[in-house]
Amino acid sequence: MDAKDILGLPKTPLPITQEKKSRPQKDSQRKPDGISREVYALTGGLAPLMPSIDVSQLKRRPPSDEKITWQWLPFTSSARKDDLQLYHWARVVNGVPPTGDYSFAKYNKSVDVIRYTDEEYEKYLTDPTWTKEETDQLFDFCERFDLRFIIIADRFPTSRTVEELKDRYYSVSRAILIARAPSPGEVAGHPLVKEPYNVSQETERKRALSMVLSQTKHQERKDAEVIAEAKRIAESRMAAQGVEEPDLPVTSDIGPENAEKAIGHGDAISPSNVHVPSAAVAPSTSILADNTSTLASLRMLRVYLRTYALEQMVQAASSSAGLRTIKRVEQTLQDLGVNLKPKVPTKAVCAEHLELRKEILTLLNLQKQLQYKEAEGSSFRDGSYGDMPGTPKRSLRAADQDRTFVPDTISFGGERVGKREQKRKGPGRVSETPSSPAHKRPRKLKASDL
Amino acid sequence: MINSSSSKKHGTDQQEISGPTAKSQRAQMGKPEESENKKRLKDVEISVPIVFGNAAFWLGKKASDYQSHKWTVYVRGATNEDLSVVVKRAVFQLHSSFNNPTRVVESAPFELSESGWGEFEIAITLYFHSDVCEKPLNLFHHLKLYPEDESGPMSTKKPVVVEFYDEIVFTEPSESFLARVQNHPAVTFPRLPAGFTLPPPVPIEDESKRNRGDTKDHPLSQWFLNFSEADELLQLAAARQQVQAHIAKLRRQISMIDGQNQQLKPPSDQ
């Protein structure tokens, strides 16, 4: 369960609803429309928002006939159990000191901790995990510390968690209440009876809270990623409408699980661990999601043309590819002598066509990979950008010889490959960009040698 | 949880679910948009191969400025079978310069002949019988009057013909539809779920009594193009083989280079 679920926090930030409350109040005090603020002010206008100090009020207080003195006098407070006499300044009117209790004594509230008798304990309150002494001590502490369980837990002789103490206290009080009540109905309204203390929930809640509070920024971001991913998967699953993809549920389950493990262990699991599964989940689910959602939307149409369906499937399959890649796919199809749009689009032909396109995409990706790896290789050999000694040139030659059979535009027709290589720039020459211009000429010679 | 509809989808292939379970599932899933008597088969599709296009004859001497060609736009079954088994009517939307540009054809063969001089896009809307599909389907065809090779002579005998092959796919067909067309040559009948039986078809009326809607003996039939999927399949298979071979080769090369790079990597890297 997500920490935010346990706490009942909304996954998206709460909307700011407070602004609405203050607005109507302000509205009633606005000036009327139609005349400018300054003009309205001439007529007397609105009251200023800040109450100004009414000077007349200050001075007008009539001199009282009483004689007031302030005296340093002792006092007692009913809040105190001893007879301690403290001193304070008291306002004496006509020689009469103030009467009555210390004015702050009324604030000395304390909790009504229910005390049980021994018989009651024997009858209702025995518990395998609590001894009578412990329970007695707990109740003493509760009274002393006004149910401040953190403090009670600190001072408790045997180590008990706050939740355990609370649980014992509340269940005992509840049992006593119910036992002493003349009829169950009378106490049914009592909050203790109505809502008993739930230990497991509280423990969970606190654990989740501490997790949320102790999350580093990094983990926060990971969490947001996973939640967004889960939402996307859920949405695409809904779009697929019952079209089963066994891969989808499995991968999406793995994702959040991994994330949770990472959260649980904190720094123990390196971030890369969490990142990899979610990264792996992302592209595969997006492609699968595209496919299944295309199929689903086609089904919803009830009637469609096979060519339209093929178009949609091709789009879905190439959704992750850029425009240049798509153009290259089409060029490859042409080179292979295949119609870009099948002339006889039967079910079988369309399926084959789609598969062919996907395979060409794979092919182009592999080519790119190969180029990068070769570039990597040559940069390792060089050590620095600059002169390329003889050996690398030769090995590049070997690589190039292979590559002449697999250029970006596949020459299946057996055209003059060498010439082609010369003309083209850009991707085909990636591995050689580190070389200085001086080497371009030797390159050309080599190509034409083939 | 309904788990028996665990059909895996490969491309456009669809597997079926067993008959009785299918019905009870549908009842459980409670598809809101259909009444119980229109039982539909989920994961089943039925297709009708069609060819649509036009044939245009140059009028030669009889041509005037505004009427240089006589053309016919049509939709026919790919094997020239009668499409009226599924198509109720076809509506051809012509260029606004035509009188009554919306032409409705209520019976097979679904075609429209006109004369004119210009090439424009014609929108063809096919309306199906109510047990087939409630929604109509749109096709678009660009009328072609002039031959590709502009320099060549125009003949009044040989028409300019442009045709396109396509297939109308109906998803989740109703039982009644399937029952009605189960033996009709115009329709590509799907494989039904195992053990599923259809009610027997309504006996077909005597062919001669009905107006023939097929285009087998159509006046233009000699110009109809042939569409064979075999050639295209062969082509595609060959292409795929080549691509797969290249992929394998690249993979070998990549693993080779990977090996080389591993040895070359300076120790400070990684």
PDB file of C-alpha atoms in Angstrom, chain A residues 249-359:
ATOM      1  CA  PRO A 249      -0.040  -6.773 -15.598  1.00  0.00           C
ATOM      2  CA  VAL A 250       3.160  -8.614 -14.822  1.00  0.00           C
ATOM      3  CA  THR A 251       5.480  -5.764 -15.701  1.00  0.00           C
ATOM      4  CA  SER A 252       3.361  -3.166 -14.006  1.00  0.00           C
ATOM      5  CA  ASP A 253       3.312  -5.219 -10.844  1.00  0.00           C
ATOM      6  CA  ILE A 254       7.057  -5.505 -10.865  1.00  0.00           C
ATOM      7  CA  GLY A 255       7.466  -1.777 -11.174  1.00  0.00           C
ATOM      8  CA  PRO A 256       5.708  -0.605  -8.002  1.00  0.00           C
ATOM      9  CA  GLU A 257       7.039  -3.571  -6.051  1.00  0.00           C
ATOM     10  CA  ASN A 258      10.588  -2.621  -6.819  1.00  0.00           C
ATOM     11  CA  ALA A 259       9.893   0.948  -5.921  1.00  0.00           C
ATOM     12  CA  GLU A 260       8.378  -0.054  -2.611  1.00  0.00           C
ATOM     13  CA  LYS A 261      11.353  -2.206  -1.775  1.00  0.00           C
ATOM     14  CA  ALA A 262      13.605   0.712  -2.507  1.00  0.00           C
ATOM     15  CA  ILE A 263      11.605   2.949  -0.219  1.00  0.00           C
ATOM     16  CA  GLY A 264      11.540   0.371   2.514  1.00  0.00           C
ATOM     17  CA  HIS A 265      15.280  -0.086   2.535  1.00  0.00           C
ATOM     18  CA  GLY A 266      16.020   3.542   2.095  1.00  0.00           C
ATOM     19  CA  ASP A 267      19.531   4.010   0.889  1.00  0.00           C
ATOM     20  CA  ALA A 268      20.298   0.316   0.894  1.00  0.00           C
ATOM     21  CA  ILE A 269      19.194  -0.207  -2.689  1.00  0.00           C
ATOM     22  CA  SER A 270      20.952   2.062  -5.112  1.00  0.00           C
ATOM     23  CA  PRO A 271      18.716   4.284  -7.177  1.00  0.00           C
ATOM     24  CA  SER A 272      19.845   2.600 -10.380  1.00  0.00           C
ATOM     25  CA  ASN A 273      18.102  -0.578  -9.312  1.00  0.00           C
ATOM     26  CA  VAL A 274      14.795   1.116  -9.150  1.00  0.00           C
ATOM     27  CA  HIS A 275      15.449   3.117 -12.253  1.00  0.00           C
ATOM     28  CA  VAL A 276      16.221   0.181 -14.524  1.00  0.00           C
ATOM     29  CA  PRO A 277      12.992  -1.750 -14.025  1.00  0.00           C
ATOM     30  CA  SER A 278      10.898   1.339 -14.425  1.00  0.00           C
ATOM     31  CA  ALA A 279      12.837   2.365 -17.492  1.00  0.00           C
ATOM     32  CA  ALA A 280      12.436  -1.107 -18.918  1.00  0.00           C
ATOM     33  CA  VAL A 281       8.776  -1.037 -18.106  1.00  0.00           C
ATOM     34  CA  ALA A 282       8.240   2.296 -19.774  1.00  0.00           C
ATOM     35  CA  PRO A 283       9.188   1.603 -23.393  1.00  0.00           C
ATOM     36  CA  SER A 284       7.847  -1.935 -23.567  1.00  0.00           C
ATOM     37  CA  THR A 285       4.517  -1.003 -22.050  1.00  0.00           C
ATOM     38  CA  SER A 286       4.219   2.017 -24.258  1.00  0.00           C
ATOM     39  CA  ILE A 287       4.709  -0.069 -27.405  1.00  0.00           C
ATOM     40  CA  LEU A 288       2.386  -2.796 -26.172  1.00  0.00           C
ATOM     41  CA  ALA A 289      -0.083  -0.179 -25.066  1.00  0.00           C
ATOM     42  CA  ASP A 290      -0.006   1.436 -28.502  1.00  0.00           C
ATOM     43  CA  ASN A 291      -0.623  -1.877 -30.195  1.00  0.00           C
ATOM     44  CA  THR A 292      -3.439  -2.990 -27.950  1.00  0.00           C
ATOM     45  CA  SER A 293      -5.107   0.384 -27.952  1.00  0.00           C
ATOM     46  CA  THR A 294      -4.995   0.438 -31.761  1.00  0.00           C
ATOM     47  CA  LEU A 295      -6.578  -2.984 -31.903  1.00  0.00           C
ATOM     48  CA  ALA A 296      -9.174  -1.949 -29.381  1.00  0.00           C
ATOM     49  CA  SER A 297     -10.061   1.232 -31.202  1.00  0.00           C
ATOM     50  CA  LEU A 298     -10.358  -0.698 -34.456  1.00  0.00           C
ATOM     51  CA  ARG A 299     -12.742  -3.117 -32.819  1.00  0.00           C
ATOM     52  CA  MET A 300     -14.842  -0.260 -31.566  1.00  0.00           C
ATOM     53  CA  LEU A 301     -15.322   0.950 -35.111  1.00  0.00           C
ATOM     54  CA  ARG A 302     -17.364  -2.148 -35.964  1.00  0.00           C
ATOM     55  CA  VAL A 303     -16.571  -1.677 -39.655  1.00  0.00           C
ATOM     56  CA  TYR A 304     -13.377  -0.489 -41.259  1.00  0.00           C
ATOM     57  CA  LEU A 305     -11.232  -0.958 -44.318  1.00  0.00           C
ATOM     58  CA  ARG A 306      -8.221  -3.242 -44.179  1.00  0.00           C
ATOM     59  CA  THR A 307      -5.989  -0.483 -45.579  1.00  0.00           C
ATOM     60  CA  TYR A 308      -7.108   1.855 -42.808  1.00  0.00           C
ATOM     61  CA  ALA A 309      -6.340  -0.787 -40.209  1.00  0.00           C
ATOM     62  CA  LEU A 310      -2.873  -1.317 -41.663  1.00  0.00           C
ATOM     63  CA  GLU A 311      -2.200   2.411 -41.596  1.00  0.00           C
ATOM     64  CA  GLN A 312      -3.136   2.583 -37.936  1.00  0.00           C
ATOM     65  CA  MET A 313      -0.995  -0.410 -37.037  1.00  0.00           C
ATOM     66  CA  VAL A 314       1.975   0.990 -38.939  1.00  0.00           C
ATOM     67  CA  GLN A 315       1.594   4.294 -37.146  1.00  0.00           C
ATOM     68  CA  ALA A 316       1.411   2.570 -33.805  1.00  0.00           C
ATOM     69  CA  ALA A 317       4.501   0.517 -34.542  1.00  0.00           C
ATOM     70  CA  SER A 318       6.497   3.546 -35.654  1.00  0.00           C
ATOM     71  CA  SER A 319       5.223   5.818 -32.934  1.00  0.00           C
ATOM     72  CA  SER A 320       8.562   5.731 -31.189  1.00  0.00           C
ATOM     73  CA  ALA A 321      10.528   6.471 -34.333  1.00  0.00           C
ATOM     74  CA  GLY A 322      11.361   9.894 -35.661  1.00  0.00           C
ATOM     75  CA  LEU A 323      10.425  11.181 -39.084  1.00  0.00           C
ATOM     76  CA  ARG A 324      13.872  10.464 -40.494  1.00  0.00           C
ATOM     77  CA  THR A 325      13.706   6.855 -39.385  1.00  0.00           C
ATOM     78  CA  ILE A 326      10.301   6.443 -40.966  1.00  0.00           C
ATOM     79  CA  LYS A 327      11.653   7.836 -44.215  1.00  0.00           C
ATOM     80  CA  ARG A 328      14.500   5.390 -44.035  1.00  0.00           C
ATOM     81  CA  VAL A 329      12.104   2.523 -43.502  1.00  0.00           C
ATOM     82  CA  GLU A 330      10.193   3.559 -46.574  1.00  0.00           C
ATOM     83  CA  GLN A 331      13.372   3.898 -48.590  1.00  0.00           C
ATOM     84  CA  THR A 332      14.369   0.399 -47.529  1.00  0.00           C
ATOM     85  CA  LEU A 333      11.007  -0.959 -48.551  1.00  0.00           C
ATOM     86  CA  GLN A 334      11.418   0.589 -51.949  1.00  0.00           C
ATOM     87  CA  ASP A 335      14.892  -0.825 -52.310  1.00  0.00           C
ATOM     88  CA  LEU A 336      13.524  -4.229 -51.481  1.00  0.00           C
ATOM     89  CA  GLY A 337      10.970  -3.862 -54.223  1.00  0.00           C
ATOM     90  CA  VAL A 338       8.034  -3.810 -51.840  1.00  0.00           C
ATOM     91  CA  ASN A 339       5.068  -1.512 -52.299  1.00  0.00           C
ATOM     92  CA  LEU A 340       4.767   1.081 -49.565  1.00  0.00           C
ATOM     93  CA  LYS A 341       1.083   0.337 -49.523  1.00  0.00           C
ATOM     94  CA  PRO A 342       0.248  -3.218 -50.512  1.00  0.00           C
ATOM     95  CA  LYS A 343      -1.517  -3.606 -53.808  1.00  0.00           C
ATOM     96  CA  VAL A 344      -3.565  -6.540 -52.561  1.00  0.00           C
ATOM     97  CA  PRO A 345      -4.159  -5.839 -48.894  1.00  0.00           C
ATOM     98  CA  THR A 346      -5.592  -9.101 -47.682  1.00  0.00           C
ATOM     99  CA  LYS A 347      -5.326 -10.067 -44.052  1.00  0.00           C
ATOM    100  CA  ALA A 348      -2.219 -12.166 -44.652  1.00  0.00           C
ATOM    101  CA  VAL A 349      -0.531  -9.548 -46.797  1.00  0.00           C
ATOM    102  CA  CYS A 350      -1.152  -6.804 -44.270  1.00  0.00           C
ATOM    103  CA  ALA A 351       0.228  -8.934 -41.464  1.00  0.00           C
ATOM    104  CA  GLU A 352       3.367  -9.704 -43.439  1.00  0.00           C
ATOM    105  CA  HIS A 353       3.777  -6.084 -44.402  1.00  0.00           C
ATOM    106  CA  LEU A 354       3.539  -4.953 -40.799  1.00  0.00           C
ATOM    107  CA  GLU A 355       6.051  -7.532 -39.664  1.00  0.00           C
ATOM    108  CA  LEU A 356       8.413  -6.496 -42.418  1.00  0.00           C
ATOM    109  CA  ARG A 357       8.250  -2.890 -41.334  1.00  0.00           C
ATOM    110  CA  LYS A 358       8.966  -3.833 -37.764  1.00  0.00           C
ATOM    111  CA  GLU A 359      11.925  -5.909 -38.844  1.00  0.00           C
TER     112      GLU A 359
END
